[in-house]
Coordinates of C-alpha atoms and ligand atoms in Angstrom, one line a residue:
M1 CA -199.5 94.0 -106.3
K2 CA -196.7 93.2 -103.9
I3 CA -195.2 89.8 -105.3
T4 CA -192.2 87.7 -104.2
V5 CA -190.6 85.2 -106.9
I6 CA -189.0 82.5 -104.8
G7 CA -186.1 80.8 -106.9
S8 CA -184.6 83.2 -109.3
G9 CA -183.6 80.5 -112.0
H10 CA -184.7 79.9 -115.6
L11 CA -188.3 80.4 -114.4
G12 CA -188.0 82.5 -111.7
A13 CA -185.8 85.5 -113.0
P14 CA -187.6 85.9 -116.1
H15 CA -191.2 85.6 -114.0
A16 CA -189.8 88.1 -111.6
A17 CA -188.7 90.8 -114.1
G18 CA -191.9 90.1 -116.3
M19 CA -194.0 90.8 -113.3
A20 CA -192.4 93.9 -112.5
D21 CA -192.5 95.1 -116.2
I22 CA -196.4 94.7 -116.2
G23 CA -196.4 97.0 -113.0
H24 CA -196.3 94.9 -109.9
D25 CA -193.6 95.6 -107.2
V26 CA -191.6 92.5 -107.2
V27 CA -189.1 90.8 -104.8
G28 CA -187.1 87.9 -106.4
V29 CA -185.6 85.7 -103.8
D30 CA -182.7 82.9 -104.1
T31 CA -180.5 81.2 -102.0
D32 CA -177.6 81.9 -104.1
L33 CA -175.8 85.3 -103.2
A34 CA -173.8 85.0 -106.5
K35 CA -177.0 85.0 -108.5
V36 CA -178.9 87.8 -106.6
A37 CA -175.8 90.0 -107.0
A38 CA -175.8 89.2 -110.7
L39 CA -179.7 89.9 -111.4
N40 CA -179.6 93.0 -109.0
A41 CA -177.0 94.2 -111.6
G42 CA -179.0 93.7 -114.3
R43 CA -177.6 90.5 -115.6
G44 CA -179.2 87.0 -115.9
W45 CA -176.7 84.3 -114.4
F46 CA -177.6 82.1 -117.3
H47 CA -178.1 83.1 -121.0
E48 CA -181.4 83.9 -121.8
P49 CA -182.2 86.6 -124.6
G50 CA -183.5 89.7 -123.8
L51 CA -183.6 88.9 -119.8
D52 CA -180.7 91.3 -119.2
D53 CA -182.5 94.5 -120.5
L54 CA -186.2 93.6 -118.9
L55 CA -183.9 93.1 -115.6
T56 CA -182.5 96.3 -116.2
R57 CA -185.5 98.4 -117.2
N58 CA -187.5 97.3 -114.3
I59 CA -184.3 97.4 -111.7
G60 CA -184.6 101.3 -112.9
T61 CA -188.1 101.7 -112.1
G62 CA -187.8 100.5 -108.7
R63 CA -190.2 97.7 -108.9
L64 CA -187.7 95.1 -109.1
R65 CA -185.2 93.8 -106.6
F66 CA -183.4 90.4 -105.7
T67 CA -182.5 89.2 -102.3
T68 CA -181.4 86.4 -100.3
D69 CA -183.3 87.4 -97.3
L70 CA -186.7 85.7 -96.7
T71 CA -188.0 87.6 -93.8
D72 CA -187.8 90.6 -96.3
A73 CA -189.3 88.9 -98.9
A74 CA -192.1 87.3 -96.6
A75 CA -193.4 91.1 -95.2
H76 CA -193.1 92.2 -98.5
G77 CA -195.6 90.0 -100.8
E78 CA -199.2 89.3 -100.8
V79 CA -198.8 86.6 -103.4
H80 CA -195.8 84.6 -103.1
F81 CA -194.7 82.4 -106.4
L82 CA -193.0 79.1 -105.7
A83 CA -190.3 78.9 -108.7
V84 CA -187.5 76.6 -107.3
G85 CA -186.3 73.6 -108.9
T86 CA -187.7 70.3 -108.9
P87 CA -185.3 67.8 -110.5
S88 CA -185.4 63.9 -110.7
G89 CA -185.5 62.0 -107.6
P90 CA -183.6 58.3 -107.9
D91 CA -186.9 56.8 -108.7
G92 CA -187.9 59.3 -111.7
S93 CA -190.3 61.5 -109.4
Y94 CA -189.8 65.0 -108.5
D95 CA -187.4 65.5 -105.9
L96 CA -189.0 68.1 -103.8
S97 CA -186.5 69.0 -101.2
Q98 CA -185.9 72.6 -102.9
L99 CA -189.9 72.9 -102.6
T100 CA -189.7 72.0 -99.3
A101 CA -186.9 73.9 -98.0
A102 CA -188.3 77.1 -99.7
V103 CA -191.6 76.9 -98.0
S104 CA -190.4 75.6 -94.7
A105 CA -188.4 78.6 -94.8
L106 CA -191.0 81.2 -95.9
A107 CA -194.1 79.7 -93.9
P108 CA -192.6 80.9 -90.6
H109 CA -192.7 84.6 -91.5
L110 CA -196.1 84.6 -92.8
H111 CA -198.2 86.7 -90.2
R112 CA -201.0 87.9 -92.5
P113 CA -203.2 86.3 -94.8
C114 CA -201.7 85.7 -98.3
L115 CA -201.5 83.5 -101.5
I116 CA -198.7 81.3 -102.4
V117 CA -198.9 80.2 -105.8
G118 CA -196.5 77.4 -107.2
K119 CA -195.3 77.9 -110.5
S120 CA -192.7 74.7 -110.4
T121 CA -193.5 71.7 -112.5
V122 CA -195.0 68.9 -109.5
S123 CA -197.1 65.8 -109.6
P124 CA -200.9 66.0 -108.6
G125 CA -201.1 65.9 -104.6
T126 CA -197.9 68.5 -104.4
A127 CA -200.3 71.8 -103.8
R128 CA -202.0 70.0 -100.8
A129 CA -198.8 68.7 -99.2
V130 CA -197.3 72.3 -99.6
E131 CA -201.0 73.8 -97.9
A132 CA -200.5 71.2 -95.1
L133 CA -197.0 72.2 -94.4
V134 CA -197.5 75.8 -94.8
R135 CA -200.5 76.1 -92.5
R136 CA -198.9 74.0 -89.7
L137 CA -195.6 76.6 -90.0
A138 CA -197.2 79.8 -90.7
P139 CA -198.4 81.9 -87.8
A140 CA -201.2 83.0 -90.1
G141 CA -202.4 79.5 -90.5
D142 CA -205.6 78.8 -92.7
A143 CA -205.4 82.3 -93.9
V144 CA -202.5 81.4 -96.1
E145 CA -204.0 79.7 -99.4
V146 CA -202.0 77.7 -102.3
A147 CA -202.7 77.8 -105.7
W148 CA -200.9 76.2 -108.8
N149 CA -199.9 78.2 -112.0
P150 CA -198.1 76.2 -114.2
E151 CA -195.4 77.8 -116.2
F152 CA -194.8 76.9 -120.1
L153 CA -191.9 79.4 -121.0
R154 CA -189.4 78.1 -123.3
E155 CA -185.7 78.5 -122.7
G156 CA -184.5 80.8 -125.4
T157 CA -187.7 82.7 -125.7
A158 CA -188.2 83.1 -121.9
V159 CA -189.2 86.8 -122.0
A160 CA -191.6 86.6 -125.0
D161 CA -193.0 83.6 -123.4
T162 CA -193.7 85.5 -119.9
L163 CA -195.1 88.4 -121.2
T164 CA -197.1 87.4 -124.0
P165 CA -197.9 83.5 -122.9
D166 CA -200.1 81.3 -125.1
R167 CA -202.5 80.6 -121.9
I168 CA -202.4 81.1 -118.4
V169 CA -203.5 78.0 -116.2
I170 CA -204.7 78.5 -112.8
G171 CA -205.7 76.1 -110.2
V172 CA -207.2 77.3 -107.1
S173 CA -209.5 76.5 -104.4
S174 CA -211.4 79.4 -103.9
A175 CA -212.9 82.3 -105.3
E176 CA -210.7 84.6 -103.8
A177 CA -207.7 82.8 -104.8
E178 CA -209.2 83.0 -108.5
K179 CA -209.9 86.9 -108.1
S180 CA -206.2 87.6 -107.0
L181 CA -204.7 85.6 -109.6
R182 CA -207.2 87.3 -112.4
A183 CA -206.2 90.7 -110.8
L184 CA -202.3 89.8 -111.2
Y185 CA -202.6 88.7 -115.0
A186 CA -205.2 91.2 -115.9
P187 CA -202.6 93.2 -117.9
I188 CA -201.3 90.2 -119.7
I189 CA -205.0 88.9 -120.3
K190 CA -206.2 92.3 -121.7
S191 CA -203.4 93.2 -123.8
H192 CA -203.3 90.2 -126.1
G193 CA -206.4 88.3 -125.2
C194 CA -204.4 85.4 -123.6
P195 CA -206.6 82.5 -122.7
L196 CA -207.2 81.7 -118.7
V197 CA -208.0 78.4 -117.9
V198 CA -209.3 77.8 -114.3
T199 CA -209.3 74.6 -112.6
D200 CA -208.9 72.9 -109.3
L201 CA -205.4 71.8 -108.0
A202 CA -204.9 68.4 -109.1
T203 CA -205.5 69.5 -112.7
A204 CA -203.3 72.7 -112.9
E205 CA -200.4 70.5 -111.7
M206 CA -201.2 67.7 -114.3
V207 CA -201.5 70.1 -116.9
K208 CA -198.0 71.0 -117.1
A209 CA -196.5 67.3 -117.0
T210 CA -199.2 66.1 -119.6
A211 CA -198.1 68.9 -121.9
N212 CA -194.3 68.1 -121.8
A213 CA -195.0 64.6 -122.2
Y214 CA -197.2 65.1 -125.1
L215 CA -193.9 67.3 -126.8
A216 CA -191.9 64.3 -125.8
T217 CA -193.7 62.0 -127.6
R218 CA -194.4 63.7 -130.7
I219 CA -190.6 64.4 -130.9
S220 CA -190.0 60.5 -130.0
F221 CA -192.6 59.7 -132.9
I222 CA -191.0 61.4 -135.6
N223 CA -187.5 60.3 -134.6
A224 CA -189.0 56.6 -134.6
V225 CA -190.5 57.3 -137.9
A226 CA -186.8 58.8 -139.3
E227 CA -185.1 55.5 -138.0
M228 CA -187.9 53.3 -139.8
S229 CA -187.5 55.7 -143.0
A230 CA -183.7 55.4 -142.9
A231 CA -183.9 51.2 -142.8
I232 CA -186.3 51.3 -146.0
G233 CA -185.0 54.4 -148.0
A234 CA -187.7 56.7 -147.2
D235 CA -187.3 60.5 -147.1
V236 CA -188.3 61.7 -143.6
T237 CA -187.9 65.4 -144.5
D238 CA -191.0 64.9 -147.4
L239 CA -192.7 62.5 -144.9
V240 CA -192.8 65.5 -142.5
E241 CA -193.9 68.1 -145.1
A242 CA -196.6 66.0 -146.5
I243 CA -198.1 64.8 -143.1
G244 CA -198.0 68.2 -141.8
Y245 CA -200.5 69.7 -143.9
D246 CA -203.1 67.8 -142.0
T247 CA -204.2 70.6 -139.7
R248 CA -204.6 67.9 -136.8
I249 CA -200.9 67.3 -136.9
G250 CA -199.2 70.3 -138.2
H251 CA -195.4 71.0 -138.9
H252 CA -194.0 72.4 -135.9
Y253 CA -191.8 70.2 -133.5
L254 CA -191.9 67.4 -135.8
Q255 CA -188.3 67.6 -137.2
P256 CA -186.1 64.5 -136.5
G257 CA -182.9 65.0 -134.6
L258 CA -180.7 64.1 -131.7
G259 CA -184.2 64.1 -129.4
F260 CA -185.1 66.2 -126.6
G261 CA -183.2 67.0 -123.7
G262 CA -183.1 69.9 -121.0
G263 CA -184.1 70.6 -117.7
C264 CA -187.5 69.8 -118.0
L265 CA -188.9 67.5 -120.8
P266 CA -186.7 64.4 -119.8
K267 CA -187.3 64.6 -115.8
D268 CA -191.3 65.8 -116.5
L269 CA -191.4 62.5 -118.5
H270 CA -189.8 60.2 -115.9
A271 CA -191.8 61.8 -113.4
F272 CA -195.2 61.3 -115.5
T273 CA -194.0 57.7 -115.8
H274 CA -193.7 57.4 -112.0
Q275 CA -197.0 59.0 -111.6
A276 CA -198.5 56.3 -114.3
D277 CA -196.9 53.3 -112.3
S278 CA -198.2 54.4 -108.8
T279 CA -201.9 55.1 -110.2
G280 CA -202.1 51.5 -112.0
S281 CA -201.8 53.0 -115.2
T282 CA -199.7 50.1 -116.9
E283 CA -200.6 51.3 -120.4
A284 CA -200.0 55.0 -120.1
A285 CA -196.7 54.0 -118.3
A286 CA -195.3 51.4 -121.0
L287 CA -196.4 54.1 -123.6
L288 CA -194.0 56.8 -121.7
R289 CA -191.5 54.6 -121.4
A290 CA -191.1 54.0 -125.0
V291 CA -190.9 57.6 -126.0
D292 CA -188.1 58.0 -123.4
T293 CA -186.1 54.9 -124.8
V294 CA -186.6 55.8 -128.3
N295 CA -185.0 59.4 -127.2
R296 CA -182.1 57.6 -125.4
H297 CA -181.5 55.6 -128.5
R298 CA -181.0 58.8 -130.7
R299 CA -177.9 59.4 -128.7
H300 CA -176.7 55.8 -129.2
L301 CA -177.3 55.8 -133.1
A302 CA -175.2 59.4 -133.2
V303 CA -172.1 57.6 -131.6
E304 CA -172.8 54.7 -133.7
L305 CA -173.4 56.5 -137.2
A306 CA -169.9 58.2 -135.6
R307 CA -168.4 54.7 -135.4
T308 CA -169.6 53.8 -138.8
V309 CA -168.3 56.6 -140.8
L310 CA -164.8 56.5 -138.8
D311 CA -164.8 52.6 -140.4
G312 CA -165.8 51.1 -137.0
T313 CA -163.2 52.4 -134.7
L314 CA -163.8 55.5 -132.3
A315 CA -160.4 54.6 -130.5
G316 CA -157.7 57.5 -130.8
R317 CA -160.0 59.3 -133.5
R318 CA -160.3 62.8 -133.2
V319 CA -164.0 64.1 -132.8
A320 CA -164.9 67.8 -133.3
V321 CA -168.2 68.5 -131.4
W322 CA -170.7 71.3 -132.3
G323 CA -172.6 71.9 -129.8
A324 CA -173.1 71.4 -126.1
A325 CA -176.3 73.5 -125.1
F326 CA -179.5 71.2 -124.8
K327 CA -180.6 73.5 -127.7
A328 CA -179.8 76.5 -129.8
G329 CA -180.1 80.0 -128.1
V330 CA -179.5 78.7 -124.8
D331 CA -176.2 78.2 -122.7
D332 CA -178.4 75.1 -120.3
V333 CA -176.6 71.7 -120.9
R334 CA -178.9 70.0 -118.4
D335 CA -179.5 66.7 -119.8
S336 CA -178.2 67.7 -123.0
P337 CA -178.2 65.2 -125.9
G338 CA -175.3 66.8 -127.6
L339 CA -173.1 66.9 -124.5
D340 CA -174.3 63.1 -123.9
V341 CA -172.9 62.2 -126.9
A342 CA -169.6 63.8 -126.7
V343 CA -169.2 62.1 -123.5
R344 CA -170.2 58.5 -125.0
L345 CA -167.7 59.4 -127.4
H346 CA -164.9 60.3 -125.1
Q347 CA -165.9 57.2 -123.0
A348 CA -165.4 54.9 -126.3
G349 CA -161.9 56.3 -126.8
A350 CA -162.2 59.3 -129.0
Q351 CA -160.5 62.6 -128.6
V352 CA -163.2 64.9 -128.3
A353 CA -162.8 68.6 -128.6
V354 CA -166.3 70.6 -127.9
Y355 CA -167.5 74.2 -128.9
D356 CA -170.5 75.7 -128.4
P357 CA -171.4 79.3 -128.7
Q358 CA -173.0 80.1 -125.0
G359 CA -172.5 76.7 -123.1
M360 CA -168.7 76.3 -122.7
A361 CA -168.8 77.5 -119.2
Q362 CA -171.7 75.1 -118.2
A363 CA -170.4 72.1 -120.1
R364 CA -166.9 72.3 -118.9
H365 CA -168.6 72.1 -115.2
T366 CA -170.9 69.3 -116.2
A367 CA -168.3 67.0 -118.2
P368 CA -164.9 68.2 -117.1
A369 CA -163.1 65.4 -118.6
L370 CA -163.7 66.5 -122.0
S371 CA -161.5 69.1 -123.8
Y372 CA -163.1 72.5 -125.2
A373 CA -162.1 74.6 -127.9
P374 CA -162.6 78.4 -128.2
T375 CA -164.1 78.3 -131.8
A376 CA -165.8 76.0 -134.2
A377 CA -162.5 75.8 -136.4
D378 CA -160.3 75.1 -133.5
A379 CA -162.4 72.2 -132.4
A380 CA -162.0 70.8 -135.9
Q381 CA -158.4 71.3 -135.8
D382 CA -157.0 67.8 -137.6
A383 CA -160.3 66.4 -136.8
D384 CA -161.5 62.7 -138.7
L385 CA -165.0 63.9 -138.1
V386 CA -167.1 66.9 -137.3
L387 CA -170.4 66.1 -135.5
V388 CA -173.1 68.9 -135.1
T389 CA -175.2 68.1 -132.2
T390 CA -176.8 71.4 -131.3
G391 CA -178.8 73.3 -134.1
W392 CA -176.8 76.5 -133.8
P393 CA -177.5 78.8 -136.6
E394 CA -174.1 80.0 -136.7
F395 CA -172.7 76.8 -137.9
R396 CA -174.7 77.2 -140.9
S397 CA -172.7 80.2 -141.9
L398 CA -169.2 79.0 -141.2
D399 CA -166.9 78.2 -144.3
P400 CA -166.4 74.6 -145.2
Y401 CA -163.6 75.3 -146.9
A402 CA -161.7 77.3 -144.1
I403 CA -162.7 74.6 -141.7
G404 CA -161.6 71.7 -144.0
D405 CA -158.3 72.9 -144.2
R406 CA -158.3 72.7 -140.5
T407 CA -159.3 69.1 -140.3
A408 CA -157.8 65.6 -141.1
V409 CA -160.6 64.6 -142.9
R410 CA -163.4 66.4 -144.6
R411 CA -166.3 64.2 -142.9
L412 CA -169.4 65.8 -141.1
I413 CA -172.5 64.3 -139.4
D414 CA -175.3 66.7 -138.9
T415 CA -177.6 65.5 -136.3
Q416 CA -180.0 68.8 -136.5
G417 CA -180.3 69.7 -139.6
V418 CA -178.4 72.7 -139.4
I419 CA -175.8 72.4 -142.0
V420 CA -176.4 73.3 -145.7
A421 CA -175.2 70.0 -146.6
A422 CA -174.9 71.0 -150.8
R423 CA -172.3 73.9 -149.8
W424 CA -170.2 71.5 -147.7
R425 CA -170.3 68.6 -150.1
A426 CA -168.9 71.1 -152.8
A427 CA -166.1 71.7 -150.4
G428 CA -165.2 68.3 -150.7
W429 CA -167.2 67.2 -147.8
T430 CA -169.0 63.9 -146.8
V431 CA -171.8 64.8 -144.8
T432 CA -174.2 62.5 -143.4
D433 CA -177.6 63.2 -141.5
I434 CA -178.4 61.2 -138.8
S435 CA -182.1 60.6 -139.9
Y436 CA -180.8 58.6 -143.0
R437 CA -178.6 55.7 -143.4
P438 CA -175.7 57.1 -145.8
A439 CA -176.3 54.1 -147.9
S440 CA -180.1 54.1 -148.1
R441 CA -180.0 57.7 -149.5
P442 CA -179.9 57.8 -153.3
A443 CA -177.0 60.0 -154.1
Q444 CA -178.2 62.0 -156.9
R445 CA -181.3 63.4 -154.6
G446 CA -178.7 65.3 -152.7
P447 CA -179.6 66.6 -149.1
S448 CA -182.8 66.9 -147.7
R449 CA -185.3 70.2 -148.2
Q450 CA -184.4 70.6 -144.2
L451 CA -180.6 71.0 -145.3
V452 CA -180.6 73.1 -148.0
Ligands
NAD1 P1 -183.2 76.5 -112.0 O1 -182.4 75.6 -111.0 O2 -182.6 77.6 -113.0 O3 -183.6 77.5 -110.7 C1 -184.1 77.4 -109.4 C2 -183.4 78.2 -108.8 O4 -183.8 78.0 -107.1 C3 -182.3 78.6 -108.3 O5 -181.4 79.7 -108.6 C4 -181.8 77.9 -106.7 O6 -180.5 78.4 -106.3 C5 -183.2 78.4 -106.3 N1 -183.3 77.5 -104.9 C6 -183.3 76.5 -104.8 N2 -183.4 76.1 -103.8 C7 -184.0 77.4 -103.1 C8 -185.0 78.0 -101.7 N3 -185.0 77.1 -100.8 N4 -185.2 79.0 -102.0 C9 -184.7 80.0 -102.6 N5 -184.0 79.7 -104.0 C10 -184.1 78.6 -104.2 O7 -184.6 75.9 -112.4 P2 -185.6 76.5 -113.5 O8 -185.4 75.6 -114.6 O9 -185.6 77.6 -113.3 O10 -186.8 75.5 -112.8 C11 -187.6 76.0 -111.7 C12 -188.8 74.9 -112.1 O11 -189.6 75.5 -113.0 C13 -189.3 73.4 -112.1 O12 -189.9 72.6 -111.7 C14 -189.4 73.6 -113.6 O13 -189.5 72.4 -113.9 C15 -190.1 74.4 -113.8 N6 -189.9 75.0 -115.0 C16 -188.7 75.4 -115.7 C17 -188.9 75.9 -117.2 C18 -187.7 75.9 -117.9 O14 -187.5 76.5 -119.1 N7 -186.5 75.8 -117.3 C19 -190.1 75.9 -117.9 C20 -191.3 75.9 -117.2 C21 -191.3 75.3 -116.0

């Protein structure tokens, strides 16, 4: 099928390349010429494992190209995916300006029947608003139909998630739209029996926000329990192991840490809360607000833990922050808990040196007031404290003796359970896990299972 994907970012670029990979003829669109140039050269403009290979392979077949020219794209596509950003607006609802701009720019070029498929995460009602806008502006009028197809890919595994998703959800208002989308995704559905859930528009729009709100709730729940455990001297790692064997609970996505961040979970939670408020679902809004409060509190807790281990004073103390990306495997620093903690420490007067294996350029752009070091060891130079804020596996293999030779004091806080604490303690380090209060954990028990 002839497809366009409008918005070539973390969602749109893997989707465009993935659709070409399953045999479609794809034009990706973006307003940013530099991004388009990079993508046409087979390079993602952000770090995503496997994306460059997927781009190169499909550009090579002639089935994939990127452009800034919407006229060209409109003439090409029988299905137009919308994959532009929907960041948080000032009141927590989605800022739909990118979406409105993209649709307003596309619609006047639609002269024949086609299907517009929203992939961006939005609140219920947006698809109908897009439909009204497009039918007003498109010469083809009612012959343009709108469907919604929320995306569940995770940064860091976006390529696999695009080619082998665990489900495809399509919200449609006609049998023709369903037929088109079934045909479009047929290679994926056939190749690994991926379930296809067909819903109405509003349900499809709500599925994504619901999934992310649930994941956020799960993370905040275990972080709240971690804090309770620390207060009473219980071991949260054993606790997670014990409850996770219940098949209704499971072990995954249940690791206490610095909380969630990134370009999706926080803003989707805020928009869901806004939606609960605006529909009068007071209890739902209160629940969602609590999830957010617990999440933000973890960042505060990390700063206070740093202050505690530094004997109550942050001003003038040198802190190495290892990790700026919102999670390991990506360079995305949008609403990154680690970078936020680094900024808070800086604002409290600490001299902060940040290192991240991939996220340095984006972090520098987002938080220019911080200092950045080219390696983890350089960040640790003369440090009074090393604070691990992103769970990069490479931090696990660092040599605690060599790093210790660089620091002023061998003192480390791990917020991610990534450090093998026994190794570092054997090298003379004081290691504190954010999920325990240092004083409440019996010394003879050593590090948690997660840490060793
Ligand atoms: P992004 O910022 O990485 O990408 C958006 C792209 O759209 C940018 O490249 C931008 O230049 C481009 N753009 C903006 N206005 C445009 C216009 N008028 N025409 C063409 N291009 C335009 O954002 P993202 O992370 O890819 O998120 C996009 C949507 O996908 C959001 O709604 C997000 O919630 C959703 N989503 C993201 C992920 C993820 O992991 N990032 C996962 C699922 C869903």
